[in-house]
Coordinates of C-alpha atoms in Angstrom, one line a residue:
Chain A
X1 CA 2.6 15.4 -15.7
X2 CA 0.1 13.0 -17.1
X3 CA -2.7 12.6 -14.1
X4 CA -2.7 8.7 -13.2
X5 CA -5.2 6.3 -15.2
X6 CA -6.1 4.9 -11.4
X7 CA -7.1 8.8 -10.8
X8 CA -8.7 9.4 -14.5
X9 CA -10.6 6.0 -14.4
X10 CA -11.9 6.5 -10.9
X11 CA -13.5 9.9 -12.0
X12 CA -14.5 8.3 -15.0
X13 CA -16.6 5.4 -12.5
X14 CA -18.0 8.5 -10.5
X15 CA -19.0 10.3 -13.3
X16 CA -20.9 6.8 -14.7
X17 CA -22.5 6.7 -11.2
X18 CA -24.3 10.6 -11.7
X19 CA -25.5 9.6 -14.8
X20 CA -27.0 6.4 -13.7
X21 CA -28.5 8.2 -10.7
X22 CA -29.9 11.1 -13.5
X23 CA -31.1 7.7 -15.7
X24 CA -32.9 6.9 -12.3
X25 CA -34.5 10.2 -12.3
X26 CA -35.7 9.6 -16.5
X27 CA -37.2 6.0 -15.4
X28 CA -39.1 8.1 -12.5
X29 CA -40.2 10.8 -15.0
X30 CA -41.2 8.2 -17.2
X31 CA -44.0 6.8 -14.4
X32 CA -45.3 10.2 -14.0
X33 CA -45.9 10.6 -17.8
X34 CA -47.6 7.6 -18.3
X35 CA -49.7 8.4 -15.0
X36 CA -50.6 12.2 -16.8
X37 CA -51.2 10.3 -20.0
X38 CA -54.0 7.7 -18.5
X39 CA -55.1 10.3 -16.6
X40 CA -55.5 12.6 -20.1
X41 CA -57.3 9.7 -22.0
X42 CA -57.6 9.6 -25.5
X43 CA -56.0 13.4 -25.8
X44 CA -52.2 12.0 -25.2
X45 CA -52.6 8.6 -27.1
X46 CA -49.1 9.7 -28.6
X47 CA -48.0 10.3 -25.3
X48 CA -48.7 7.2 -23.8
X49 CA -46.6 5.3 -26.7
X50 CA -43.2 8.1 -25.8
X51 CA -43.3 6.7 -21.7
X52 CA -43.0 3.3 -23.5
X53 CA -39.6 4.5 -25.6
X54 CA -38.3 7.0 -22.2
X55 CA -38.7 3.5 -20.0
X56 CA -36.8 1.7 -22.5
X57 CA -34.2 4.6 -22.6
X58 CA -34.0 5.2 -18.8
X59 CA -33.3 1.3 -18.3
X60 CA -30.6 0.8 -21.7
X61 CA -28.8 4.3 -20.4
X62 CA -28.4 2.5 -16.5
X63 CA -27.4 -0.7 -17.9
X64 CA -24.9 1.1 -20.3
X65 CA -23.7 3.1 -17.5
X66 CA -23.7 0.2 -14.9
X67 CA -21.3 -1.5 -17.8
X68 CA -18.8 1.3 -17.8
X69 CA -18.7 2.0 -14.4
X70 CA -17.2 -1.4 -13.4
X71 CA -15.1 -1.2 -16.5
X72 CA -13.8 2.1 -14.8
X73 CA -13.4 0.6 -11.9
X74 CA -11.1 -2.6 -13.0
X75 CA -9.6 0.0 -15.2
X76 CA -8.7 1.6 -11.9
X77 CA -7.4 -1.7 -10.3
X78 CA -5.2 -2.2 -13.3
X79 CA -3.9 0.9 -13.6
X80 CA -2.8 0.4 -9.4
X81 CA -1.3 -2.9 -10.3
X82 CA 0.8 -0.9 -12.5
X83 CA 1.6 2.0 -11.1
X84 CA 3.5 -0.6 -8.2
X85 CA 5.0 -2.2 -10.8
X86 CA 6.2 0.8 -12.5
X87 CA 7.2 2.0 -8.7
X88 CA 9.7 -0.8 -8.1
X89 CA 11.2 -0.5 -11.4
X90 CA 11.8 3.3 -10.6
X91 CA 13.3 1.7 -7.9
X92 CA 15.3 -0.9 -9.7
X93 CA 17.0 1.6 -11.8
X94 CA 18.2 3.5 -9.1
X95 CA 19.9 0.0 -7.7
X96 CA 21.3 -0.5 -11.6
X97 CA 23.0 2.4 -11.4
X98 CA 24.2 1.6 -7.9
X99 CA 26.3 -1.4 -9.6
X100 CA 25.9 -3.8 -6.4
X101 CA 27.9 -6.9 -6.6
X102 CA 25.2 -9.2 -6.9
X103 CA 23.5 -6.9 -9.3
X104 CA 22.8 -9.8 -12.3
X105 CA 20.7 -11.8 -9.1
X106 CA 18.0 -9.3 -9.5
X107 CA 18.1 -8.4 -13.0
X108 CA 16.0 -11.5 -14.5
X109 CA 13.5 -9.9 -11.9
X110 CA 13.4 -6.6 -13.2
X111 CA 13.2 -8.3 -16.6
X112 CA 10.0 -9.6 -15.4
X113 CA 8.5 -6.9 -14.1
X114 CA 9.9 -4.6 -17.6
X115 CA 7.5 -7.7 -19.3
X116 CA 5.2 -7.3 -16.8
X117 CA 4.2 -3.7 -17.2
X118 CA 4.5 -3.4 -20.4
X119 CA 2.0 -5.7 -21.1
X120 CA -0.2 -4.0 -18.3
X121 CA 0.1 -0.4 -20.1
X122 CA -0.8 -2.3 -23.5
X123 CA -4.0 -3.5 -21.6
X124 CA -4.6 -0.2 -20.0
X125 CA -4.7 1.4 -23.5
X126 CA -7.2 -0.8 -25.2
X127 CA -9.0 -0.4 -22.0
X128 CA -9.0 3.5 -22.1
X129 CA -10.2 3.1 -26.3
X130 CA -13.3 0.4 -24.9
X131 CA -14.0 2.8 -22.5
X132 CA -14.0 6.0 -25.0
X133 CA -15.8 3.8 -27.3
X134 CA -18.5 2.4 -24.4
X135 CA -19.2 6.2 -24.0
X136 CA -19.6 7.6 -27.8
X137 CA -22.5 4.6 -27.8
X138 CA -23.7 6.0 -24.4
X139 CA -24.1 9.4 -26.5
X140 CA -26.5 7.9 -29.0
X141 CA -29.4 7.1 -26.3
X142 CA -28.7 10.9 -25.4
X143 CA -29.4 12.0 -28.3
X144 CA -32.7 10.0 -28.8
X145 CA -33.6 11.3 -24.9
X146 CA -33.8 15.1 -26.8
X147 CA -35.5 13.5 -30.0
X148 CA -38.2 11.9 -27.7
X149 CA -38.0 15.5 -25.6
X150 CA -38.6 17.0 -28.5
X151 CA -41.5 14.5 -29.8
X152 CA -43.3 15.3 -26.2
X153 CA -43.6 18.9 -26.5
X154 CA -45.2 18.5 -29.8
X155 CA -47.3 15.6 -28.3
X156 CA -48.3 18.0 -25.2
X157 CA -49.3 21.0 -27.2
X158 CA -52.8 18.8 -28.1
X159 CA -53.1 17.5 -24.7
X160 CA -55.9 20.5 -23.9
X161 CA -55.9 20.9 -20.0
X162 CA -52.9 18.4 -19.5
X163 CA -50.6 20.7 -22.0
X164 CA -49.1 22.2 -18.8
X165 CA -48.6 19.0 -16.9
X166 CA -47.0 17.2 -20.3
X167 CA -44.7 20.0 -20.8
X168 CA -42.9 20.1 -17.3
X169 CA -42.2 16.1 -18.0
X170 CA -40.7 16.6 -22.4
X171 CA -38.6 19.8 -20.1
X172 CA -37.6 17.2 -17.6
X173 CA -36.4 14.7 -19.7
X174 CA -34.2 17.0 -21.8
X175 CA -33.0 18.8 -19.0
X176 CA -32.0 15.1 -17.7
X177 CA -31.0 14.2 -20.8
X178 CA -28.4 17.3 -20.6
X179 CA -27.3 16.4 -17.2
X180 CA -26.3 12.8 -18.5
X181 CA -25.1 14.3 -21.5
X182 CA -22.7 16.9 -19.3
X183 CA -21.2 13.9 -17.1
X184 CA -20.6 11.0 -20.4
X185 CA -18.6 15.0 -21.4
X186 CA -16.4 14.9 -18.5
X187 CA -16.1 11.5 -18.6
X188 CA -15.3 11.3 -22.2
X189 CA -12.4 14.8 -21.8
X190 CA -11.2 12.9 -19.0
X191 CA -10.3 9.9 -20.6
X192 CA -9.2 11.5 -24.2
X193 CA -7.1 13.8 -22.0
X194 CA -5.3 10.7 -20.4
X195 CA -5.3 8.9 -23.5
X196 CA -3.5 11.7 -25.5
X197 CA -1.2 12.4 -23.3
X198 CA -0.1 8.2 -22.6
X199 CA 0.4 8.3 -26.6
X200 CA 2.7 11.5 -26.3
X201 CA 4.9 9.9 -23.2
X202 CA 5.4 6.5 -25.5
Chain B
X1 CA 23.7 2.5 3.5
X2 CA 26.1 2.1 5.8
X3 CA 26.7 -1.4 6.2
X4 CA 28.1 -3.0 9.2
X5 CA 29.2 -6.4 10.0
X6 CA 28.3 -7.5 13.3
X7 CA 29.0 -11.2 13.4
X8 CA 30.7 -13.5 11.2
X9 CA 31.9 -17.4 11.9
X10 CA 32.3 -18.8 8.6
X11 CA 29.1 -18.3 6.5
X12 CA 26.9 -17.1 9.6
X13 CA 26.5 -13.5 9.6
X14 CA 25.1 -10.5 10.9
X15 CA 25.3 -7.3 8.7
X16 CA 23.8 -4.0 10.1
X17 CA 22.5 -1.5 7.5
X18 CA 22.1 2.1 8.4
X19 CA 22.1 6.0 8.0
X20 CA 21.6 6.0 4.2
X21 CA 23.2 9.5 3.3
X22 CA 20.4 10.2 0.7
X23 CA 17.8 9.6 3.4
X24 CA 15.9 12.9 3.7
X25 CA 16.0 14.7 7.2
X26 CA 12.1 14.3 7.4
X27 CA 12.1 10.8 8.5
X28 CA 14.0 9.1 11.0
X29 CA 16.7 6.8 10.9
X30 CA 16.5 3.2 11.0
X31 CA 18.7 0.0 11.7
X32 CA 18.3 -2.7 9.1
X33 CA 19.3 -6.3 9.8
X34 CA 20.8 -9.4 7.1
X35 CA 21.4 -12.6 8.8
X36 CA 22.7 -15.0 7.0
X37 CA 23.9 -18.8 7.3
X38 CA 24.6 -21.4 4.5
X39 CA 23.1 -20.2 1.1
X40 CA 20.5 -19.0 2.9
X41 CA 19.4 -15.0 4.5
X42 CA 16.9 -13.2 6.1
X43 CA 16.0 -9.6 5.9
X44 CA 14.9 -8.5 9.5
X45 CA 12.4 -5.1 9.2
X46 CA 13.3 -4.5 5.8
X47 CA 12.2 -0.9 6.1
X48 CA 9.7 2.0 4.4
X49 CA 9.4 2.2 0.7
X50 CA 12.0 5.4 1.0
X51 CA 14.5 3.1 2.0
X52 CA 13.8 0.6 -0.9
X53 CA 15.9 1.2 -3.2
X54 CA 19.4 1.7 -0.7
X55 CA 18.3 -1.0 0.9
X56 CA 18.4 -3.7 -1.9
X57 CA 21.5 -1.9 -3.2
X58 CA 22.7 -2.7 0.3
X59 CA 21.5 -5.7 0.4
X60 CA 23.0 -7.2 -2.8
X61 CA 26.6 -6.0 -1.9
X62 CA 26.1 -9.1 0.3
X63 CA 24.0 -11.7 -1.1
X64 CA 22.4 -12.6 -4.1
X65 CA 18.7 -12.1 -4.5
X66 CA 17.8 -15.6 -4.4
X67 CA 19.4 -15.9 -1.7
X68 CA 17.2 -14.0 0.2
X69 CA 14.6 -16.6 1.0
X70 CA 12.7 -14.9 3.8
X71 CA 11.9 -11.3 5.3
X72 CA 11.1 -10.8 8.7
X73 CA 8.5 -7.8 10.3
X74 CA 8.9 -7.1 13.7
X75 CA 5.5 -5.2 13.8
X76 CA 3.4 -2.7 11.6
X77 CA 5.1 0.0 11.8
X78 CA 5.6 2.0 8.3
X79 CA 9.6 2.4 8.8
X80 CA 9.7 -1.5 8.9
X81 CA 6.9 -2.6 6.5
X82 CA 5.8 0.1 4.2
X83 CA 8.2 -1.3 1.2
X84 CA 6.8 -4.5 1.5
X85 CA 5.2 -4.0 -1.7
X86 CA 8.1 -3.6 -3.4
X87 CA 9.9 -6.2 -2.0
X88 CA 7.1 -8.2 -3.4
X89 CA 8.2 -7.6 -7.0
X90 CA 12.0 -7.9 -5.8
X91 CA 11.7 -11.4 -4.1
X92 CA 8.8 -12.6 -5.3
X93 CA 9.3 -16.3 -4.0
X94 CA 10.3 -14.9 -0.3
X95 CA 8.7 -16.0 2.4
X96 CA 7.5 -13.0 5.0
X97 CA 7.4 -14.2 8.9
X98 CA 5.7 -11.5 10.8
X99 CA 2.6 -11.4 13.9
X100 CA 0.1 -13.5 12.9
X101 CA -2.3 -10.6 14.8
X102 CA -0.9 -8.0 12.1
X103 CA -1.3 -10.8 8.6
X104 CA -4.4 -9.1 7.6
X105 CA -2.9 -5.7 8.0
X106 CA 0.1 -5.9 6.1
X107 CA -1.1 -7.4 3.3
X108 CA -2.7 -3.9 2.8
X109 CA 0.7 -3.6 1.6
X110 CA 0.0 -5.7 -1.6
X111 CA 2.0 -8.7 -1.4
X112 CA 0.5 -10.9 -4.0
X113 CA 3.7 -13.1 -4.4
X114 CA 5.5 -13.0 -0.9
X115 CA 4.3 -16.2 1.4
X116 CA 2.9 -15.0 4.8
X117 CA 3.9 -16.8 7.5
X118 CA 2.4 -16.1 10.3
X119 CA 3.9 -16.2 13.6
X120 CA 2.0 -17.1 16.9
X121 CA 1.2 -15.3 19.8
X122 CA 4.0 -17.5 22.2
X123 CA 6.9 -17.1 19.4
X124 CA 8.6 -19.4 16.8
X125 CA 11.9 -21.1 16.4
X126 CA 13.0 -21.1 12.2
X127 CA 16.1 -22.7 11.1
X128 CA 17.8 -20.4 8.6
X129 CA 21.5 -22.1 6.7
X130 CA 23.1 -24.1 9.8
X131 CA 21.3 -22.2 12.5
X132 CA 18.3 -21.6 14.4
X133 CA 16.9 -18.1 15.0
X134 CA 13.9 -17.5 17.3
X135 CA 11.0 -15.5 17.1
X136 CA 10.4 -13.6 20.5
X137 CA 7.6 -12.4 22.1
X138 CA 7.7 -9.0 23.2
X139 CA 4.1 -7.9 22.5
X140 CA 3.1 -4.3 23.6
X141 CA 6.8 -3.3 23.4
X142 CA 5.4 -1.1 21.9
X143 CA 2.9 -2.9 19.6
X144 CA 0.2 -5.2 20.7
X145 CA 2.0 -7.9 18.6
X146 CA 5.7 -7.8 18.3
X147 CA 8.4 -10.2 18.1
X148 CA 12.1 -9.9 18.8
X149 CA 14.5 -11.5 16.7
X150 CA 17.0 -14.1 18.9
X151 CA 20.3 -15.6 17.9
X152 CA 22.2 -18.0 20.6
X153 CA 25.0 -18.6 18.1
X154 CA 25.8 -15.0 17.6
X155 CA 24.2 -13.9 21.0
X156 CA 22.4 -10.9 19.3
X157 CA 19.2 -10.1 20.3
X158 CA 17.8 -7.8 17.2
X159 CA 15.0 -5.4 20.1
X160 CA 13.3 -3.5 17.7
X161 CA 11.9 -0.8 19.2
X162 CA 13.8 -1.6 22.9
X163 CA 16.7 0.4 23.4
X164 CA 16.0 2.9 20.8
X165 CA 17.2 6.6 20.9
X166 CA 17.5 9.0 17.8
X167 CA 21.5 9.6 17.0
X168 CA 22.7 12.4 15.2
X169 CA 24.3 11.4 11.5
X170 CA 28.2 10.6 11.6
X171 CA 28.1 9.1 15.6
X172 CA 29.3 5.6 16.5
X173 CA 27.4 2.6 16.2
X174 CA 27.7 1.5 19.7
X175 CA 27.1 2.9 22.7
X176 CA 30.0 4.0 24.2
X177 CA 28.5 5.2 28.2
X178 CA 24.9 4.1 29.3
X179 CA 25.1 7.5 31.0
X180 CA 25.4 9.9 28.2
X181 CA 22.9 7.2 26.2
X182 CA 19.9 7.3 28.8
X183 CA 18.7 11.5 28.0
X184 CA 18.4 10.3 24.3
X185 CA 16.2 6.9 25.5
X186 CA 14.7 8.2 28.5
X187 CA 11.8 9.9 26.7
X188 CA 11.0 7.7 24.3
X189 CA 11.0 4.6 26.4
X190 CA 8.2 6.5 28.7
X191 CA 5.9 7.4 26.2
X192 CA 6.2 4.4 23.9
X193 CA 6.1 1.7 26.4
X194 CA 3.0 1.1 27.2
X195 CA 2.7 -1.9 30.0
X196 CA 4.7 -2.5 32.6
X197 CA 3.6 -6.0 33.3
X198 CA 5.2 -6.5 29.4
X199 CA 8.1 -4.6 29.9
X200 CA 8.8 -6.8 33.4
X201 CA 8.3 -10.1 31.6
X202 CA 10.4 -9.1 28.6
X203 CA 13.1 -8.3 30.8
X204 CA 12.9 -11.4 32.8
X205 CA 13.1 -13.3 29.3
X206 CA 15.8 -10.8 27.8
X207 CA 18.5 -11.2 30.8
X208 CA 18.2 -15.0 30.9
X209 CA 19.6 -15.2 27.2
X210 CA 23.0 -13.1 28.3
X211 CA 23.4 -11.7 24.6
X212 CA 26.3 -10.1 23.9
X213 CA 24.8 -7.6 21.5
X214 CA 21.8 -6.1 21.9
X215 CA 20.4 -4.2 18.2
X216 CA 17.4 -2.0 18.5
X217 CA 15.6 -0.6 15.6
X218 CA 17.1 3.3 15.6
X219 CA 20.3 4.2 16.9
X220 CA 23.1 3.0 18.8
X221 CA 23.6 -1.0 19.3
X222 CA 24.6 -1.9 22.8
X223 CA 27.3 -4.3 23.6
X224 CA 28.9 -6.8 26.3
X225 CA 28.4 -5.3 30.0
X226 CA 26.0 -2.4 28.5
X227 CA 23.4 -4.8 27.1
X228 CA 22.8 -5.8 31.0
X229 CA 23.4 -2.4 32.3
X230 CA 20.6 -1.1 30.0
X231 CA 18.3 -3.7 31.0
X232 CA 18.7 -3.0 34.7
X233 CA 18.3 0.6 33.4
X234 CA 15.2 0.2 31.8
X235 CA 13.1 -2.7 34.2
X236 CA 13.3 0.6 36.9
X237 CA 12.3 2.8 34.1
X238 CA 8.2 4.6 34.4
X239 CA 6.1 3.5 31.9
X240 CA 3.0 4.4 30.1
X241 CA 3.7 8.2 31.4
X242 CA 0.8 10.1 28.3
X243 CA -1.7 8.1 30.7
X244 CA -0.6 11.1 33.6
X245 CA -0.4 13.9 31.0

């Protein structure tokens, strides 16, 4: 049975929030970088100029994340809305086959609400491709976090007596950079799961 | 559902609904009400969202959807109110009267479409067709707010939670000896009932109408000499006993 989109989009929202908390933790590692690096002088010069690029990154991976998160979460209203709509018609079938007498009273009703969620599960599935699609872009900053990782170690291994110090922050920032990376993951299976398995119930 | 008339002069009538056979042993059984008069109806507690789908098959053996123009909730209580929501998509131009203390609550429910109307503290008086149905306090019987629903025409007094006692499936509608009746109330009047100052002015309230039928919300209805006899029964009756427990 196809878990819920209400369910799928919730986890999706609480996966968004870890990695905005983790892009917290970047903007933080990016203040203690640029501390080392004034601190270093003109040995990190190159240094100094990757905080610049790991503060830009910290903030455009929050705001990203911020933006799916309350895309999950109307995702998730919507998919509630329709979940009671597809609950009374469940309903309204059993009464169809009932035959009551005043049967054709209700039926311009159940029209309605046939109208109703279809339109609703059309609006849930370009909501489910936005939100795939919010994520894949999500992706990209992560893989400039391990570019600009990878641009720190080199930049730390001529930072003399600071080497040590500038290493521990290029190791934080990927190892952030994976966390973030392992939640948009989940995030992303979740949401392919649900969307694969929608297209194989239509 | 079983469907029972229990009042009919012309187009003003009460209809009973009841011990759905599909209902599933787990949850108790419940007495539904239709009152209608003119063109128009009114769905007294229309029940849980198991009940849905009997019930508006029930329903519309009777009377076409539109109409049912208003609903009515006693109280909170999930066997009364849980299918709200659903009833919401049914009747979506319906009008809900229920405690004004409980509006907040129930529209947990999600009633975007259904009209609240609110009913206050000292009761309400609605015309429904050709007739006039009243709104009756009996707060803390057992709820903090809860109405009963009164019909002079008819003389049914729907009692919602008064007078209930759980019936086995397949036994009459009415009670038949106050007797045999009380060891199936007895309990459940005790523990539910929580002020006797509210039971006392209920009572006082209840006797002066002199209905002829008296419907609670589970099991048997009571009817002529009974309804009194049950009300004499129950104004001696402890209350609030789990306080002594």
């Amino acid at each position: 049975m196809a878990v819920p989109i209400f369910i799928t989009a919730a986890s999706v929202s609480a996966e968004l929030h870890q990695a905005m908390t983790e892009a917290r933790g970047l903007a933080l590692t990016a203040k203690n970088a640029r501390a080392v690096a004034v601190r270093a002088g003109s040995k990190t010069v190159g240094f100094r100029a990757i905080t610049d690029f790991i503060e830009e990154l910290a903030s455009a991976i929050i705001a990203q994340s911020r933006v799916i998160n309350h895309h999950a979460e109307k995702l998730s209203n919507q998919a509630v809305v329709a979940w009671q709509a597809e609950n009374a018609i469940t309903f309204f079938r059993e009464v169809e086959r009932e035959k009551p007498e005043h049967l054709a009273s209700i039926q311009p009703r159940i029209r309605e609400c046939d109208q109703n969620l279809a339109s609703l599960d059309h609006e849930l599935q370009i909501g489910l491709r936005d939100l795939i699609g919010q994520i894949d872009e999500s992706n990209k900053h992560i893989r400039t976090a391990n570019l600009i990782a990878t641009s720190s170690h080199v930049e730390a291994a001529t930072a003399g007596d600071f080497r040590e110090q500038l290493e521990v922050i290029a190791d934080n920032i990927r190892k952030t950079a994976d966390r973030i990376a392992s939640h948009l993951h989940r995030a992303n299976s979740l949401l392919s799961q649900n969307h694969r398995e929608r297209k194989i119930a239509c | 559902m079983l469907a029972t008339v229990l009042y009919e002069d012309g187009d003003h009538r009460w209809i009973m609904f009841t011990r759905d056979p599909g209902k599933p042993d787990a949850i108790n059984n419940t007495n539904h009400y239709l009152v209608q008069s003119g063109t128009e109806a009114i769905l007294l507690d229309p029940g849980s969202i198991e009940m849905f789908a009997p019930m508006l098959s029930s329903v519309l053996k009777y009377v076409p959807a539109d109409n049912i123009t208003r609903m009515f909730a006693s109280r909170q209580s999930p066997d009364i109110s849980s299918s709200l929501g659903l009833w919401d998509q049914a009747l979506p131009n319906a009008s809900l009267f229920a405690p004004s203390l409980w509006e907040g609550f129930l529209k947990h429910f999600g009633m975007t479409n259904i009209h609240y109307k609110p009913i206050p503290d000292e009761g309400m008086t609605m015309t429904l067709g050709h007739t006039q149905l009243q709104f009756i306090p009996a707060h803390y019987l057992p709820s903090p707010a809860n109405f009963h629903v009164w019909d002079a025409k008819a003389g049914i007094l729907m009692s919602g939670d008064v007078g209930t006692a759980p019936e086995e499936p397949g036994s009459s509608h009415w009670v038949d000896s106050l007797d045999r009746h009380i060891p199936k109330m007895k309990k459940y009047h005790q523990r539910w009932m929580p002020s006797d100052a509210a039971r006392q002015d209920w009572i006082r309230r209840a006797k002066a109408m002199d209905a002829k039928i008296l419907a609670p919300q589970h099991g048997r209805l009571f009817k002529g000499p009974q309804v009194n006899e049950f009300l004499n029964w129950f104004e001696q009756l402890p209350v609030g006993v789990a306080v002594h427990s």
